[in-house]
Short mmCIF file of C-alpha atoms and ligand atoms in Angstrom, two decimals:
data_model
loop_
_atom_site.label_atom_id
_atom_site.label_comp_id
_atom_site.label_asym_id
_atom_site.label_seq_id
_atom_site.Cartn_x
_atom_site.Cartn_y
_atom_site.Cartn_z
CA MET A 1 108.89 10.59 16.98
CA ALA A 2 108.90 9.89 13.25
CA ALA A 3 105.75 10.78 11.36
CA VAL A 4 103.39 8.06 10.27
CA LEU A 5 102.01 9.43 7.04
CA MET A 6 98.71 8.03 5.93
CA PRO A 7 97.39 9.32 2.64
CA GLU A 8 93.77 8.25 2.63
CA PRO A 9 92.00 9.25 -0.57
CA ASP A 10 88.58 8.19 0.72
CA LEU A 11 88.61 10.25 3.87
CA THR A 12 85.70 12.64 4.16
CA PRO A 13 85.95 15.74 6.35
CA ASN A 14 83.63 14.15 8.89
CA ASP A 15 85.40 10.82 9.00
CA LEU A 16 84.84 9.31 12.44
CA LYS A 17 88.23 7.62 12.57
CA TYR A 18 89.78 10.92 13.60
CA THR A 19 88.85 13.32 16.37
CA ALA A 20 88.09 16.76 15.01
CA LEU A 21 89.47 19.45 17.33
CA GLU A 22 87.13 22.23 18.36
CA GLY A 23 87.75 25.79 19.48
CA GLU A 24 86.52 29.26 18.63
CA GLU A 25 89.79 30.06 16.83
CA LYS A 26 89.58 26.96 14.58
CA GLN A 27 87.84 28.55 11.59
CA ARG A 28 90.17 31.56 11.73
CA ILE A 29 93.19 29.22 11.68
CA ILE A 30 91.77 27.23 8.75
CA ASP A 31 90.98 30.42 6.81
CA HIS A 32 94.45 31.82 7.53
CA ILE A 33 96.23 28.67 6.36
CA ASN A 34 94.10 28.52 3.21
CA GLU A 35 94.71 32.22 2.49
CA GLU A 36 98.42 32.46 3.26
CA HIS A 37 99.94 28.99 3.24
CA PHE A 38 98.76 27.53 -0.06
CA SER A 39 102.25 26.54 -1.23
CA GLU A 40 102.78 24.56 2.00
CA LEU A 41 99.53 22.65 1.47
CA VAL A 42 100.63 21.85 -2.08
CA GLY A 43 103.94 20.67 -0.60
CA PHE A 44 102.13 18.32 1.84
CA ILE A 45 100.19 16.77 -1.03
CA LYS A 46 103.29 16.36 -3.21
CA ALA A 47 105.41 14.96 -0.37
CA PHE A 48 102.94 12.69 1.40
CA THR A 49 100.44 11.45 -1.21
CA PRO A 50 100.72 9.76 -4.62
CA LEU A 51 100.07 13.15 -6.29
CA THR A 52 103.78 13.94 -6.47
CA ASP A 53 103.40 16.01 -9.66
CA LEU A 54 100.41 18.06 -8.52
CA SER A 55 100.37 21.38 -10.35
CA PRO A 56 99.01 24.47 -8.59
CA LYS A 57 98.08 25.76 -12.05
CA GLN A 58 95.53 22.95 -12.34
CA HIS A 59 94.54 22.21 -8.76
CA ASP A 60 93.36 23.91 -5.64
CA VAL A 61 94.36 22.47 -2.27
CA ARG A 62 92.46 23.43 0.87
CA LEU A 63 92.71 22.59 4.53
CA VAL A 64 89.25 21.32 5.47
CA ASP A 65 89.67 20.17 9.06
CA ILE A 66 92.11 19.82 11.92
CA TYR A 67 92.08 16.60 13.91
CA ALA A 68 93.94 15.48 17.01
CA GLN A 69 95.81 13.05 14.75
CA GLY A 70 96.49 15.23 11.70
CA ILE A 71 94.99 17.48 9.05
CA GLY A 72 92.42 16.85 6.33
CA LEU A 73 93.22 18.30 2.91
CA GLN A 74 90.97 18.56 -0.13
CA VAL A 75 92.37 18.55 -3.66
CA SER A 76 90.11 19.97 -6.39
CA ALA A 77 90.79 20.11 -10.09
CA LEU A 78 90.58 23.56 -11.63
CA ALA A 79 89.39 24.18 -15.21
CA SER A 80 91.82 22.05 -17.22
CA LEU A 81 92.70 18.57 -15.96
CA ALA A 82 95.87 16.58 -16.32
CA SER A 83 95.00 13.06 -17.46
CA ASP A 84 96.12 11.28 -14.28
CA ALA A 85 94.71 13.91 -11.91
CA PRO A 86 91.65 13.26 -9.75
CA GLN A 87 88.43 14.10 -11.59
CA SER A 88 86.61 15.44 -8.54
CA ASP A 89 87.40 16.61 -5.03
CA THR A 90 89.63 14.15 -3.24
CA HIS A 91 90.39 14.13 0.47
CA TYR A 92 93.68 13.20 2.07
CA PHE A 93 94.58 12.75 5.68
CA ILE A 94 98.12 13.77 6.68
CA ALA A 95 99.14 12.47 10.11
CA PHE A 96 101.00 14.63 12.63
CA PRO A 97 104.21 13.20 14.10
CA GLU A 98 102.46 13.39 17.49
CA VAL A 99 98.79 13.45 18.43
CA ILE A 100 97.62 16.78 19.87
CA THR A 101 94.78 17.58 22.23
CA HIS A 102 94.31 21.31 21.64
CA LEU A 103 94.57 23.75 18.75
CA ASN A 104 97.36 25.66 20.52
CA GLU A 105 99.61 22.63 19.89
CA LEU A 106 98.94 22.75 16.15
CA GLN A 107 101.80 25.09 15.26
CA TYR A 108 104.58 22.69 16.26
CA GLN A 109 103.01 19.72 14.50
CA TYR A 110 102.36 21.83 11.40
CA ILE A 111 106.00 22.99 11.40
CA ALA A 112 107.16 19.38 11.83
CA LEU A 113 105.07 18.35 8.81
CA LYS A 114 106.46 21.26 6.82
CA GLN A 115 110.03 20.29 7.75
CA GLN A 116 109.41 16.70 6.61
CA ALA A 117 107.71 17.80 3.39
CA ASP A 118 110.45 20.33 2.55
CA LYS A 119 113.12 17.70 3.18
CA LYS A 120 111.41 15.28 0.79
CA LEU A 121 110.99 18.02 -1.80
CA ARG A 122 114.56 19.26 -1.23
CA LYS A 123 113.40 22.74 -0.24
CA LYS A 124 114.76 25.05 2.44
CA THR A 125 112.67 24.82 5.56
CA ILE A 126 111.87 26.39 8.91
CA ILE A 127 114.50 25.84 11.60
CA LEU A 128 113.51 25.67 15.25
CA ALA A 129 116.66 26.42 17.24
CA GLU A 130 117.70 28.89 19.90
CA LYS A 131 120.61 31.07 18.81
CA LEU A 132 122.43 33.96 20.43
CA PHE A 133 123.95 36.79 18.44
CA GLN A 134 125.90 39.76 19.71
CA VAL A 135 124.89 43.38 19.22
CA LYS A 136 127.70 45.42 17.66
CA SER A 137 126.05 48.76 16.93
CA GLY A 138 123.03 50.41 15.38
CA PHE A 139 122.08 53.48 13.37
CA ALA A 140 119.16 55.05 11.53
CA VAL A 141 118.97 54.25 7.80
CA THR A 142 116.02 56.59 7.24
CA ASP A 143 113.81 58.53 9.68
CA ASN A 144 111.96 55.43 10.89
CA MET A 145 114.12 52.51 9.81
CA TYR A 146 116.76 51.52 12.35
CA ARG A 147 119.61 49.15 11.48
CA LEU A 148 120.94 46.75 14.09
CA LEU A 149 124.37 45.23 13.42
CA LEU A 150 124.69 41.73 14.84
CA SER A 151 127.59 39.34 14.80
CA ALA A 152 127.99 35.60 14.94
CA PRO A 153 131.48 34.53 16.03
CA ALA A 154 133.69 33.12 13.25
CA ALA A 155 134.42 30.10 15.43
CA ALA A 156 130.76 29.24 15.72
CA SER A 157 129.60 26.01 14.20
CA ASP A 158 128.05 26.18 10.73
CA ASN A 159 124.52 26.27 11.97
CA SER A 160 125.21 29.43 14.00
CA CYS A 161 126.18 31.41 10.93
CA PHE A 162 123.87 33.60 8.93
CA PRO A 163 122.79 32.49 5.46
CA ALA A 164 124.80 34.88 3.27
CA SER A 165 122.94 34.90 0.01
CA GLU A 166 119.26 34.66 0.81
CA ALA A 167 116.75 37.45 0.58
CA GLY A 168 113.94 37.46 3.10
CA TYR A 169 115.43 35.06 5.64
CA ALA A 170 113.64 35.98 8.87
CA TYR A 171 114.48 35.28 12.50
CA LEU A 172 111.97 35.14 15.32
CA PHE A 173 113.52 37.24 18.11
CA ASP A 174 112.68 36.55 21.73
CA LEU A 175 112.33 40.07 23.16
CA SER A 176 112.05 38.75 26.72
CA HIS A 177 115.77 37.90 26.55
CA ASN A 178 116.50 41.63 26.80
CA LEU A 179 113.35 43.18 28.29
CA SER A 180 111.63 42.71 31.57
CA LEU A 181 108.21 42.33 30.05
CA GLN A 182 106.17 43.17 33.14
CA THR A 183 107.49 46.72 32.96
CA ALA A 184 108.22 46.99 29.26
CA SER A 185 104.77 47.86 28.04
CA ASN A 186 101.65 49.10 29.75
CA SER A 187 99.52 48.10 26.81
CA ASP A 188 97.08 45.22 27.05
CA THR A 189 96.78 44.78 23.29
CA ALA A 190 97.31 41.37 21.75
CA ALA A 191 100.46 42.66 20.04
CA ALA A 192 101.97 43.79 23.34
CA GLN A 193 101.21 40.42 24.94
CA ARG A 194 103.30 38.63 22.31
CA THR A 195 106.93 38.53 23.32
CA HIS A 196 108.39 37.51 19.96
CA ARG A 197 108.88 39.52 16.78
CA TYR A 198 110.04 38.51 13.31
CA TYR A 199 112.79 40.59 11.73
CA THR A 200 114.48 39.86 8.41
CA LEU A 201 118.16 39.48 7.73
CA ARG A 202 118.80 42.49 5.50
CA LYS A 203 122.35 41.51 4.56
CA VAL A 204 125.37 39.49 5.73
CA SER A 205 129.05 40.39 5.38
CA THR A 206 132.37 39.28 6.87
CA ASN A 207 134.32 41.75 9.00
CA PRO A 208 137.79 41.88 7.35
CA THR A 209 139.54 42.50 10.70
CA THR A 210 137.88 40.02 13.02
CA GLY A 211 136.60 37.48 10.50
CA ASP A 212 133.24 37.65 12.25
CA GLU A 213 130.12 37.34 10.19
CA GLU A 214 128.03 40.47 10.57
CA ALA A 215 124.38 40.83 9.80
CA TRP A 216 122.04 43.76 9.40
CA VAL A 217 118.52 43.66 10.74
CA ASP A 218 116.36 46.68 9.84
CA VAL A 219 113.52 47.49 12.21
CA PHE A 220 110.65 49.82 11.33
CA LEU A 221 109.91 52.16 14.24
CA HIS A 222 106.27 53.18 14.51
CA GLY A 223 105.68 54.48 18.02
CA GLU A 224 106.19 53.14 21.54
CA THR A 225 105.80 49.49 20.64
CA LEU A 226 107.43 46.50 22.28
CA GLY A 227 109.76 46.15 19.31
CA ALA A 228 110.84 49.79 19.70
CA GLN A 229 111.37 49.32 23.46
CA TRP A 230 113.48 46.24 22.79
CA LEU A 231 115.63 48.12 20.31
CA ALA A 232 116.06 51.06 22.71
CA ALA A 233 117.17 48.69 25.48
CA LEU A 234 119.98 47.10 23.44
CA THR A 235 123.59 48.20 23.91
CA PRO A 236 126.79 46.95 22.23
CA LYS A 237 127.94 43.50 23.43
CA ASP A 238 124.41 42.55 24.53
CA THR A 239 123.23 39.26 23.15
CA VAL A 240 119.93 38.86 21.32
CA LYS A 241 118.14 35.55 21.17
CA THR A 242 116.35 33.99 18.22
CA LYS A 243 114.14 30.91 18.35
CA ARG A 244 113.06 30.23 14.80
CA GLU A 245 114.30 30.86 11.25
CA VAL A 246 112.02 31.09 8.26
CA PRO A 247 113.16 31.25 4.63
CA GLU A 248 110.99 33.42 2.38
CA ASN A 249 108.98 32.00 -0.50
CA ILE A 250 110.72 33.73 -3.42
CA ALA A 251 111.89 30.91 -5.71
CA HIS A 252 109.18 31.77 -8.26
CA LEU A 253 110.87 35.14 -9.00
CA GLN A 254 113.80 33.62 -10.88
CA GLN A 255 112.15 33.97 -14.29
CA GLY A 256 109.67 36.27 -15.97
CA GLN A 257 108.43 39.78 -15.22
CA SER A 258 107.99 40.22 -11.48
CA LEU A 259 106.10 42.72 -9.38
CA LEU A 260 107.35 43.30 -5.81
CA ILE A 261 105.06 45.03 -3.30
CA ALA A 262 106.48 46.05 0.06
CA ASP A 263 105.87 48.28 3.04
CA GLU A 264 108.48 49.22 5.65
CA THR A 265 108.46 45.72 7.19
CA SER A 266 109.12 43.87 3.94
CA ILE A 267 111.34 46.39 2.15
CA PRO A 268 114.49 44.80 3.69
CA THR A 269 113.59 41.67 1.73
CA VAL A 270 113.09 43.64 -1.49
CA ALA A 271 116.38 45.53 -1.03
CA ARG A 272 118.28 42.26 -0.64
CA LEU A 273 116.36 40.69 -3.53
CA LEU A 274 117.49 43.56 -5.78
CA GLU A 275 121.12 43.15 -4.71
CA LEU A 276 121.05 39.42 -5.49
CA TRP A 277 118.71 39.61 -8.53
CA GLN A 278 119.88 37.42 -11.44
CA ASN A 279 116.72 37.32 -13.52
CA PRO A 280 117.57 39.54 -16.55
CA ILE A 281 114.10 41.14 -16.42
CA ALA A 282 114.06 43.90 -13.81
CA PRO A 283 111.13 43.75 -11.39
CA LEU A 284 108.55 46.49 -11.01
CA ILE A 285 108.39 47.66 -7.39
CA ILE A 286 105.60 49.26 -5.39
CA TYR A 287 106.86 50.64 -2.08
CA ILE A 288 104.28 51.79 0.47
CA THR A 289 105.35 53.96 3.39
CA GLN A 290 103.54 55.85 6.12
CA LYS A 291 106.11 58.68 5.96
CA ALA A 292 107.58 60.09 2.74
CA ALA A 293 111.08 60.19 4.29
CA ASP A 294 111.25 56.38 4.43
CA GLN A 295 111.00 56.12 0.64
CA ALA A 296 114.75 56.85 0.66
CA TYR A 297 115.40 53.40 2.16
CA LEU A 298 115.78 51.72 -1.23
CA GLN A 299 118.63 54.04 -2.19
CA ASP A 300 120.76 52.43 0.51
CA ARG A 301 121.73 49.27 -1.32
CA GLN A 302 124.53 47.66 -3.25
CA ALA A 303 124.35 48.31 -7.00
CA ASN A 304 123.24 45.54 -9.35
CA PRO A 305 124.37 46.46 -12.90
CA LEU A 306 122.13 43.75 -14.38
CA ILE A 307 118.91 45.58 -13.51
CA ASP A 308 119.53 48.96 -11.89
CA ASP A 309 119.04 51.01 -15.08
CA ALA A 310 115.72 49.30 -15.78
CA LEU A 311 114.25 49.48 -12.26
CA THR A 312 110.97 51.29 -11.69
CA VAL A 313 109.82 52.04 -8.16
CA LEU A 314 106.26 53.32 -7.72
CA PRO A 315 106.03 55.11 -4.36
CA VAL A 316 102.76 54.93 -2.44
CA MET A 317 102.19 57.05 0.69
CA ASN A 318 99.48 55.94 3.08
CA ALA A 319 99.70 58.40 5.96
CA ASP A 320 95.94 58.86 6.31
CA LEU A 321 94.61 55.74 4.65
CA ALA A 322 93.21 52.77 6.57
CA GLN A 323 94.80 49.35 6.12
CA GLY A 324 92.66 46.73 4.36
CA ALA A 325 90.51 47.55 1.33
CA PRO A 326 91.28 51.33 1.13
CA LEU A 327 95.05 50.82 0.95
CA ALA A 328 94.72 47.75 -1.30
CA GLU A 329 92.61 49.81 -3.73
CA LEU A 330 95.22 52.57 -3.81
CA ILE A 331 97.97 50.02 -4.54
CA ALA A 332 95.92 48.35 -7.28
CA HIS A 333 95.04 51.76 -8.76
CA THR A 334 98.72 52.78 -8.77
CA LEU A 335 99.57 49.59 -10.64
CA THR A 336 96.74 49.95 -13.16
CA GLN A 337 97.71 53.56 -13.93
CA HIS A 338 101.33 52.54 -14.43
CA LEU A 339 100.44 49.63 -16.71
CA LYS A 340 98.29 51.91 -18.89
CA SER A 341 101.34 53.89 -19.96
CA ASN A 342 103.86 51.03 -19.55
CA PRO A 343 102.16 47.87 -20.78
CA ILE A 344 104.12 44.92 -19.40
CA HIS A 345 102.90 41.41 -18.71
CA ILE A 346 103.36 40.67 -15.01
CA GLN A 347 104.02 36.97 -14.53
CA LYS A 348 105.10 36.75 -10.88
CA VAL A 349 104.23 38.67 -7.73
CA TRP A 350 105.80 38.72 -4.29
CA GLY A 351 104.63 41.08 -1.58
CA ALA A 352 104.21 41.36 2.17
CA LEU A 353 102.00 43.91 3.90
CA GLU A 354 99.50 44.24 6.74
CA THR A 355 97.33 41.09 6.85
CA SER A 356 93.96 42.59 5.86
CA THR A 357 95.62 44.72 3.17
CA SER A 358 97.35 41.70 1.66
CA LYS A 359 94.08 39.76 1.64
CA ALA A 360 92.20 42.61 -0.07
CA LEU A 361 95.05 43.12 -2.53
CA ARG A 362 95.17 39.45 -3.52
CA ALA A 363 91.46 39.65 -4.34
CA LEU A 364 92.01 42.78 -6.46
CA LEU A 365 95.09 41.51 -8.31
CA LYS A 366 93.77 38.01 -9.07
CA PRO A 367 91.33 39.00 -11.86
CA THR A 368 93.65 41.72 -13.17
CA LEU A 369 96.82 39.66 -13.44
CA ASN A 370 95.20 36.23 -13.86
CA LEU A 371 97.99 34.38 -12.05
CA ASP A 372 97.79 31.06 -10.25
CA ARG A 373 98.41 31.07 -6.51
CA SER A 374 101.96 29.77 -6.75
CA ALA A 375 102.89 32.71 -9.01
CA MET A 376 101.27 35.36 -6.80
CA ILE A 377 102.46 35.37 -3.20
CA VAL A 378 101.23 38.35 -1.17
CA LYS A 379 101.63 37.71 2.55
CA GLY A 380 100.62 39.30 5.82
CA TYR A 381 103.69 40.42 7.81
CA TRP A 382 101.83 42.23 10.58
CA ARG A 383 98.32 42.78 11.84
CA GLN A 384 96.59 46.10 12.49
CA ASP A 385 95.03 45.91 16.00
C1 FAD B 1 108.51 36.87 8.11
C2 FAD B 1 108.45 38.28 8.67
C3 FAD B 1 109.53 39.14 8.53
C4 FAD B 1 109.48 40.44 9.05
N1 FAD B 1 110.56 41.27 8.89
C5 FAD B 1 110.54 42.52 9.41
C6 FAD B 1 111.67 43.41 9.30
O1 FAD B 1 112.72 43.06 8.74
N2 FAD B 1 111.58 44.65 9.85
C7 FAD B 1 110.43 45.08 10.49
O2 FAD B 1 110.41 46.22 10.97
N3 FAD B 1 109.35 44.27 10.60
C8 FAD B 1 109.38 43.01 10.10
N4 FAD B 1 108.30 42.19 10.23
C9 FAD B 1 107.09 42.71 10.88
C10 FAD B 1 107.24 42.73 12.40
O3 FAD B 1 107.50 41.43 12.90
C11 FAD B 1 105.92 43.24 13.00
O4 FAD B 1 105.55 44.46 12.45
C12 FAD B 1 106.01 43.38 14.49
O5 FAD B 1 104.78 43.02 15.05
C13 FAD B 1 106.29 44.77 14.94
O6 FAD B 1 106.36 44.74 16.36
P1 FAD B 1 106.13 46.02 17.23
O7 FAD B 1 106.46 45.62 18.63
O8 FAD B 1 106.85 47.18 16.64
O9 FAD B 1 104.60 46.32 17.09
P2 FAD B 1 103.42 45.42 17.68
O10 FAD B 1 103.58 45.31 19.15
O11 FAD B 1 103.33 44.17 16.89
O12 FAD B 1 102.17 46.32 17.36
C14 FAD B 1 101.90 47.52 18.09
C15 FAD B 1 100.84 48.30 17.35
O13 FAD B 1 101.40 48.74 16.11
C16 FAD B 1 100.67 48.19 15.02
N5 FAD B 1 101.67 47.80 14.03
C17 FAD B 1 102.42 46.67 13.99
N6 FAD B 1 103.25 46.70 12.93
C18 FAD B 1 103.01 47.87 12.30
C19 FAD B 1 103.53 48.48 11.14
N7 FAD B 1 104.46 47.91 10.39
N8 FAD B 1 103.04 49.69 10.78
C20 FAD B 1 102.10 50.31 11.51
N9 FAD B 1 101.55 49.78 12.62
C21 FAD B 1 102.01 48.58 13.01
C22 FAD B 1 99.88 47.01 15.58
O14 FAD B 1 98.70 46.82 14.88
C23 FAD B 1 99.62 47.46 16.99
O15 FAD B 1 98.50 48.30 17.04
C24 FAD B 1 108.33 40.89 9.72
C25 FAD B 1 107.24 40.02 9.88
C26 FAD B 1 107.30 38.73 9.35
C27 FAD B 1 106.11 37.81 9.54
#
């Protein structure tokens, strides 16, 4: 069903026209979207309301409530105001394509809104589609990083092929396609209950003999997890199934001095970014690993003469350090120490880490770097149980 979009500037969060959904997870969902999905909220406002030129430098956008019929967003002006911008908080209602009855249906409606907004704004968007790829082989890149080689047949239609020149393009793999999940894991943890895992496309190339497109997916192995069991169960010619594709939010890195912050789960994105990097200013990189041996991962990449001589990688080892504030403080300290002897003006940040670490790090970097939220994207890629 097509979306009926109803920008309603006078809506208040408690507006009785809409049915607010309730549930113990609601506040956590709202906080998560406000913390990690700011650029999407800005996109909703630009695509579906008259504020088509809204600038994240001058405005904050927050999700204030979730209704059966849509979401309520609040736009607030920051310090300096554009002349035609709202002078105080303004509320907008964005209608879902379909009414929902429970918060567990939110994700699909939110994705549908994002797809519509991205289309209007001519941005790459999430794709919901089941795809099968074939396993060709696999090998260890470093002690704990394992590379899976996948192929998509040359004869496949365009939408079965891998995007060749995008860093950070992630697929949601359905592990139940290859594992019998009743026997796969004895763990009752929330992570083990989930049967899907995101892994990033590290690189795409064409096999000169077969003409098949081949893709690398690099998986960080950290114990007897479901992801590790899935990898161990795969043999050549098996198919793997994906259900969703998510482009990474990296467009802001095209200009200016960038800082990239990655752990083992996001370093495939950084490696590909470096191979494709066209911004003449080389990024500064902070690479956090649990084991020193995995620092070698970044050496395994195609040269980029534009920046390779100017690249600085600051290694951080966190074998004994807790995720969250302790690790975030170590990362921020490493950066501060480096900037003391190498004063550069960081204008853009991209990073992806454990969720509580990324949250703590955003709070530490904000006053230091003084960047608006569209210039500093530090995401949660996994959650410490
Ligand atoms: C967009 C996106 C792209 C991603 N790309 C990649 C990628 O290319 N390669 C990759 O390896 N991962 C990637 N990840 C992260 C990956 O999806 C998660 O780490 C995944 O949950 C791991 O599954 P698992 O079965 O190994 O562990 P889980 O079953 O999720 O967790 C088992 C236990 O290990 C802990 N744990 C989970 N991840 C880690 C970790 N990294 N380090 C230490 N402990 C951990 C959990 O807290 C839990 O206690 C990506 C995530 C996102 C959101």
